[in-house]
Amino acid sequence: MPIPASQPLPPSSETVTDRLVEANQRYAAAFTDPGMDARPVLKVAVVACMDARIDLHAALGLELGDCHTIRNAGGVVTDDIIRSLTISQRALGTRSVVLIHHTGCGLLGLTEDFRHELAAEVGQRPTWAVEAFKDLDEDVRQSMQRVRTSPFLPHTDDVRGFVFDVTTGLLREIDPRS
């Protein structure tokens, strides 16, 4: 049973994590093992932004067990995404990759200055790049190219990229050649 976003924050003596653990107890009480394999039924991996406004399963008509869902800030294809996709394809049988960025993304307009400011604040430079972007379509194209050219991925012929509109719920496909 999902915790509605409209619920107020818990009292100060209870943390959000406590609330999630309590919800899990209710979920587990009614849980039955679906008997599924770790291999996605649809043989697809979906890479998307971690934005809390995007319910990927509902937006794509997916059920439990249909896909691998890999999320990060911006939905950008980083080394760790390639790692996850490689395991998804080589060990767990996926063949298709769907990339989803979205309107109103927090990485739009952010710059590498974020990284420099963070280093100044904590006294240590992050080992990762921000991967910010100014053009959604171009970043989706870059992500598609990173997947298609990875030497670790054996299945790169069915890689498609989209921008999800957070106000309409619609996907807009990005032409990789534009």
PDB file of C-alpha atoms in Angstrom:
ATOM      1  CA  MET A   1       0.000   0.000   0.000  1.00  0.00           C
ATOM      2  CA  PRO A   2       1.715   3.194  -1.120  1.00  0.00           C
ATOM      3  CA  ILE A   3       2.034   6.116   1.237  1.00  0.00           C
ATOM      4  CA  PRO A   4       0.141   9.028  -0.307  1.00  0.00           C
ATOM      5  CA  ALA A   5       2.264  12.101  -0.925  1.00  0.00           C
ATOM      6  CA  SER A   6      -0.528  14.192   0.556  1.00  0.00           C
ATOM      7  CA  GLN A   7       0.018  12.766   4.045  1.00  0.00           C
ATOM      8  CA  PRO A   8       1.597  15.317   6.369  1.00  0.00           C
ATOM      9  CA  LEU A   9       5.124  14.741   7.553  1.00  0.00           C
ATOM     10  CA  PRO A  10       5.286  12.574  10.654  1.00  0.00           C
ATOM     11  CA  PRO A  11       5.606  14.119  14.109  1.00  0.00           C
ATOM     12  CA  SER A  12       9.172  14.906  15.143  1.00  0.00           C
ATOM     13  CA  SER A  13       9.395  11.703  17.204  1.00  0.00           C
ATOM     14  CA  GLU A  14       8.700   9.628  14.065  1.00  0.00           C
ATOM     15  CA  THR A  15      10.892   9.910  10.996  1.00  0.00           C
ATOM     16  CA  VAL A  16       9.845   9.490   7.390  1.00  0.00           C
ATOM     17  CA  THR A  17      11.879   6.279   7.367  1.00  0.00           C
ATOM     18  CA  ASP A  18       9.867   5.015  10.358  1.00  0.00           C
ATOM     19  CA  ARG A  19       6.695   5.670   8.368  1.00  0.00           C
ATOM     20  CA  LEU A  20       8.097   3.758   5.385  1.00  0.00           C
ATOM     21  CA  VAL A  21       9.057   0.797   7.566  1.00  0.00           C
ATOM     22  CA  GLU A  22       5.548   0.748   9.057  1.00  0.00           C
ATOM     23  CA  ALA A  23       4.065   0.787   5.552  1.00  0.00           C
ATOM     24  CA  ASN A  24       6.315  -2.118   4.656  1.00  0.00           C
ATOM     25  CA  GLN A  25       5.006  -4.109   7.600  1.00  0.00           C
ATOM     26  CA  ARG A  26       1.448  -3.650   6.294  1.00  0.00           C
ATOM     27  CA  TYR A  27       2.570  -4.545   2.755  1.00  0.00           C
ATOM     28  CA  ALA A  28       4.426  -7.664   3.916  1.00  0.00           C
ATOM     29  CA  ALA A  29       1.421  -8.855   5.916  1.00  0.00           C
ATOM     30  CA  ALA A  30      -0.555  -9.256   2.684  1.00  0.00           C
ATOM     31  CA  PHE A  31       2.413 -10.145   0.459  1.00  0.00           C
ATOM     32  CA  THR A  32       2.533 -13.370  -1.509  1.00  0.00           C
ATOM     33  CA  ASP A  33       5.561 -14.420  -3.496  1.00  0.00           C
ATOM     34  CA  PRO A  34       4.737 -13.740  -7.153  1.00  0.00           C
ATOM     35  CA  GLY A  35       7.111 -16.536  -8.169  1.00  0.00           C
ATOM     36  CA  MET A  36       8.912 -14.329 -10.666  1.00  0.00           C
ATOM     37  CA  ASP A  37      12.382 -14.637 -12.057  1.00  0.00           C
ATOM     38  CA  ALA A  38      14.755 -11.638 -11.943  1.00  0.00           C
ATOM     39  CA  ARG A  39      14.645 -11.548 -15.750  1.00  0.00           C
ATOM     40  CA  PRO A  40      12.225  -8.880 -16.994  1.00  0.00           C
ATOM     41  CA  VAL A  41       9.279 -10.360 -18.883  1.00  0.00           C
ATOM     42  CA  LEU A  42       9.436  -7.683 -21.606  1.00  0.00           C
ATOM     43  CA  LYS A  43      13.251  -7.876 -21.881  1.00  0.00           C
ATOM     44  CA  VAL A  44      13.527  -4.103 -21.556  1.00  0.00           C
ATOM     45  CA  ALA A  45      15.519  -1.789 -19.309  1.00  0.00           C
ATOM     46  CA  VAL A  46      14.175   1.707 -18.697  1.00  0.00           C
ATOM     47  CA  VAL A  47      16.628   4.440 -17.716  1.00  0.00           C
ATOM     48  CA  ALA A  48      14.941   7.522 -16.290  1.00  0.00           C
ATOM     49  CA  CYS A  49      15.354  10.460 -13.978  1.00  0.00           C
ATOM     50  CA  MET A  50      14.782   9.935 -10.281  1.00  0.00           C
ATOM     51  CA  ASP A  51      12.242  12.797 -10.212  1.00  0.00           C
ATOM     52  CA  ALA A  52       9.463  11.921  -7.764  1.00  0.00           C
ATOM     53  CA  ARG A  53       6.782  13.241 -10.140  1.00  0.00           C
ATOM     54  CA  ILE A  54       7.316  10.389 -12.604  1.00  0.00           C
ATOM     55  CA  ASP A  55       5.528   7.096 -11.928  1.00  0.00           C
ATOM     56  CA  LEU A  56       7.249   5.090 -14.650  1.00  0.00           C
ATOM     57  CA  HIS A  57       5.207   1.937 -14.271  1.00  0.00           C
ATOM     58  CA  ALA A  58       1.911   3.818 -14.548  1.00  0.00           C
ATOM     59  CA  ALA A  59       3.167   6.102 -17.349  1.00  0.00           C
ATOM     60  CA  LEU A  60       4.355   3.154 -19.450  1.00  0.00           C
ATOM     61  CA  GLY A  61       1.641   0.635 -18.566  1.00  0.00           C
ATOM     62  CA  LEU A  62       4.141  -1.673 -16.876  1.00  0.00           C
ATOM     63  CA  GLU A  63       3.459  -4.353 -14.305  1.00  0.00           C
ATOM     64  CA  LEU A  64       5.742  -5.819 -11.665  1.00  0.00           C
ATOM     65  CA  GLY A  65       8.339  -7.972 -13.387  1.00  0.00           C
ATOM     66  CA  ASP A  66       8.036  -6.342 -16.820  1.00  0.00           C
ATOM     67  CA  CYS A  67      11.273  -4.344 -16.872  1.00  0.00           C
ATOM     68  CA  HIS A  68      14.426  -3.264 -15.149  1.00  0.00           C
ATOM     69  CA  THR A  69      14.096   0.313 -13.938  1.00  0.00           C
ATOM     70  CA  ILE A  70      17.330   2.251 -13.542  1.00  0.00           C
ATOM     71  CA  ARG A  71      17.106   5.801 -12.226  1.00  0.00           C
ATOM     72  CA  ASN A  72      19.488   8.628 -11.422  1.00  0.00           C
ATOM     73  CA  ALA A  73      19.534  12.415 -11.384  1.00  0.00           C
ATOM     74  CA  GLY A  74      18.629  13.481 -14.916  1.00  0.00           C
ATOM     75  CA  GLY A  75      18.322   9.964 -16.285  1.00  0.00           C
ATOM     76  CA  VAL A  76      21.717  10.496 -17.905  1.00  0.00           C
ATOM     77  CA  VAL A  77      23.811   7.581 -19.085  1.00  0.00           C
ATOM     78  CA  THR A  78      26.820   7.496 -16.774  1.00  0.00           C
ATOM     79  CA  ASP A  79      29.363   4.736 -16.180  1.00  0.00           C
ATOM     80  CA  ASP A  80      27.118   3.331 -13.456  1.00  0.00           C
ATOM     81  CA  ILE A  81      24.143   3.226 -15.831  1.00  0.00           C
ATOM     82  CA  ILE A  82      26.307   1.350 -18.367  1.00  0.00           C
ATOM     83  CA  ARG A  83      27.267  -1.037 -15.541  1.00  0.00           C
ATOM     84  CA  SER A  84      23.616  -1.689 -14.709  1.00  0.00           C
ATOM     85  CA  LEU A  85      22.625  -2.058 -18.365  1.00  0.00           C
ATOM     86  CA  THR A  86      25.509  -4.479 -18.952  1.00  0.00           C
ATOM     87  CA  ILE A  87      24.330  -6.689 -16.092  1.00  0.00           C
ATOM     88  CA  SER A  88      20.730  -6.317 -17.274  1.00  0.00           C
ATOM     89  CA  GLN A  89      21.616  -7.458 -20.791  1.00  0.00           C
ATOM     90  CA  ARG A  90      24.386  -9.979 -20.255  1.00  0.00           C
ATOM     91  CA  ALA A  91      23.145 -11.667 -17.076  1.00  0.00           C
ATOM     92  CA  LEU A  92      19.400 -11.055 -17.134  1.00  0.00           C
ATOM     93  CA  GLY A  93      18.374 -11.119 -20.775  1.00  0.00           C
ATOM     94  CA  THR A  94      17.192  -7.619 -21.643  1.00  0.00           C
ATOM     95  CA  ARG A  95      17.403  -6.603 -25.285  1.00  0.00           C
ATOM     96  CA  SER A  96      15.785  -3.141 -25.463  1.00  0.00           C
ATOM     97  CA  VAL A  97      16.691   0.138 -23.764  1.00  0.00           C
ATOM     98  CA  VAL A  98      14.271   3.036 -23.234  1.00  0.00           C
ATOM     99  CA  LEU A  99      15.746   6.349 -22.066  1.00  0.00           C
ATOM    100  CA  ILE A 100      13.475   8.939 -20.456  1.00  0.00           C
ATOM    101  CA  HIS A 101      14.345  12.522 -19.553  1.00  0.00           C
ATOM    102  CA  HIS A 102      11.626  15.007 -18.554  1.00  0.00           C
ATOM    103  CA  THR A 103      10.510  18.605 -18.656  1.00  0.00           C
ATOM    104  CA  GLY A 104      11.277  20.721 -15.620  1.00  0.00           C
ATOM    105  CA  CYS A 105      14.325  18.623 -14.701  1.00  0.00           C
ATOM    106  CA  GLY A 106      16.509  19.902 -11.879  1.00  0.00           C
ATOM    107  CA  LEU A 107      19.618  19.346 -14.017  1.00  0.00           C
ATOM    108  CA  LEU A 108      18.408  21.830 -16.631  1.00  0.00           C
ATOM    109  CA  GLY A 109      20.529  24.911 -16.208  1.00  0.00           C
ATOM    110  CA  LEU A 110      22.633  23.477 -13.374  1.00  0.00           C
ATOM    111  CA  THR A 111      26.352  23.726 -14.114  1.00  0.00           C
ATOM    112  CA  GLU A 112      29.612  22.163 -13.017  1.00  0.00           C
ATOM    113  CA  ASP A 113      29.840  25.123 -10.618  1.00  0.00           C
ATOM    114  CA  PHE A 114      27.644  22.974  -8.371  1.00  0.00           C
ATOM    115  CA  ARG A 115      30.522  20.521  -8.097  1.00  0.00           C
ATOM    116  CA  HIS A 116      33.067  23.263  -7.397  1.00  0.00           C
ATOM    117  CA  GLU A 117      30.850  24.827  -4.719  1.00  0.00           C
ATOM    118  CA  LEU A 118      30.389  21.425  -3.122  1.00  0.00           C
ATOM    119  CA  ALA A 119      34.160  20.858  -3.086  1.00  0.00           C
ATOM    120  CA  ALA A 120      34.684  24.264  -1.450  1.00  0.00           C
ATOM    121  CA  GLU A 121      32.042  23.488   1.166  1.00  0.00           C
ATOM    122  CA  VAL A 122      33.161  20.003   2.183  1.00  0.00           C
ATOM    123  CA  GLY A 123      36.870  20.202   1.374  1.00  0.00           C
ATOM    124  CA  GLN A 124      36.846  17.310  -1.062  1.00  0.00           C
ATOM    125  CA  ARG A 125      36.204  17.268  -4.804  1.00  0.00           C
ATOM    126  CA  PRO A 126      33.467  14.857  -5.929  1.00  0.00           C
ATOM    127  CA  THR A 127      34.728  12.074  -8.193  1.00  0.00           C
ATOM    128  CA  TRP A 128      31.575  12.338 -10.309  1.00  0.00           C
ATOM    129  CA  ALA A 129      30.399  14.863 -12.861  1.00  0.00           C
ATOM    130  CA  VAL A 130      27.124  16.732 -12.414  1.00  0.00           C
ATOM    131  CA  GLU A 131      26.096  15.824 -16.008  1.00  0.00           C
ATOM    132  CA  ALA A 132      23.926  18.945 -16.175  1.00  0.00           C
ATOM    133  CA  PHE A 133      22.466  20.050 -19.497  1.00  0.00           C
ATOM    134  CA  LYS A 134      20.704  22.981 -21.143  1.00  0.00           C
ATOM    135  CA  ASP A 135      18.965  21.100 -23.964  1.00  0.00           C
ATOM    136  CA  LEU A 136      16.777  18.112 -23.096  1.00  0.00           C
ATOM    137  CA  ASP A 137      16.622  16.729 -26.622  1.00  0.00           C
ATOM    138  CA  GLU A 138      20.373  16.945 -27.118  1.00  0.00           C
ATOM    139  CA  ASP A 139      21.054  15.225 -23.801  1.00  0.00           C
ATOM    140  CA  VAL A 140      18.686  12.385 -24.723  1.00  0.00           C
ATOM    141  CA  ARG A 141      20.610  12.042 -28.019  1.00  0.00           C
ATOM    142  CA  GLN A 142      23.887  11.964 -26.106  1.00  0.00           C
ATOM    143  CA  SER A 143      22.520   9.288 -23.776  1.00  0.00           C
ATOM    144  CA  MET A 144      21.335   7.188 -26.742  1.00  0.00           C
ATOM    145  CA  GLN A 145      24.789   7.527 -28.311  1.00  0.00           C
ATOM    146  CA  ARG A 146      26.512   6.446 -25.091  1.00  0.00           C
ATOM    147  CA  VAL A 147      24.378   3.296 -24.976  1.00  0.00           C
ATOM    148  CA  ARG A 148      24.766   2.534 -28.676  1.00  0.00           C
ATOM    149  CA  THR A 149      28.553   2.860 -28.598  1.00  0.00           C
ATOM    150  CA  SER A 150      29.294   1.038 -25.348  1.00  0.00           C
ATOM    151  CA  PRO A 151      31.544  -1.957 -26.001  1.00  0.00           C
ATOM    152  CA  PHE A 152      29.990  -3.727 -23.001  1.00  0.00           C
ATOM    153  CA  LEU A 153      26.436  -3.811 -24.346  1.00  0.00           C
ATOM    154  CA  PRO A 154      25.710  -6.548 -26.893  1.00  0.00           C
ATOM    155  CA  HIS A 155      22.188  -5.297 -27.698  1.00  0.00           C
ATOM    156  CA  THR A 156      22.207  -1.725 -28.993  1.00  0.00           C
ATOM    157  CA  ASP A 157      19.875  -1.908 -31.982  1.00  0.00           C
ATOM    158  CA  ASP A 158      16.693  -1.138 -29.984  1.00  0.00           C
ATOM    159  CA  VAL A 159      17.620   2.009 -28.036  1.00  0.00           C
ATOM    160  CA  ARG A 160      15.031   4.778 -28.017  1.00  0.00           C
ATOM    161  CA  GLY A 161      14.899   8.071 -26.164  1.00  0.00           C
ATOM    162  CA  PHE A 162      12.019  10.216 -24.966  1.00  0.00           C
ATOM    163  CA  VAL A 163      11.153  13.364 -23.055  1.00  0.00           C
ATOM    164  CA  PHE A 164       8.314  12.949 -20.549  1.00  0.00           C
ATOM    165  CA  ASP A 165       6.169  16.043 -20.072  1.00  0.00           C
ATOM    166  CA  VAL A 166       5.451  16.345 -16.346  1.00  0.00           C
ATOM    167  CA  THR A 167       2.376  18.505 -16.984  1.00  0.00           C
ATOM    168  CA  THR A 168       0.654  16.266 -19.559  1.00  0.00           C
ATOM    169  CA  GLY A 169       2.113  12.814 -18.838  1.00  0.00           C
ATOM    170  CA  LEU A 170       2.956  12.350 -22.514  1.00  0.00           C
ATOM    171  CA  LEU A 171       6.184  11.003 -23.980  1.00  0.00           C
ATOM    172  CA  ARG A 172       7.786  12.748 -26.944  1.00  0.00           C
ATOM    173  CA  GLU A 173      10.226  10.606 -28.896  1.00  0.00           C
ATOM    174  CA  ILE A 174      13.609  12.088 -29.760  1.00  0.00           C
ATOM    175  CA  ASP A 175      15.098  11.463 -33.183  1.00  0.00           C
ATOM    176  CA  PRO A 176      18.686  10.331 -32.604  1.00  0.00           C
ATOM    177  CA  ARG A 177      19.860  11.981 -35.836  1.00  0.00           C
ATOM    178  CA  SER A 178      18.514  15.529 -35.448  1.00  0.00           C
TER     179      SER A 178
END
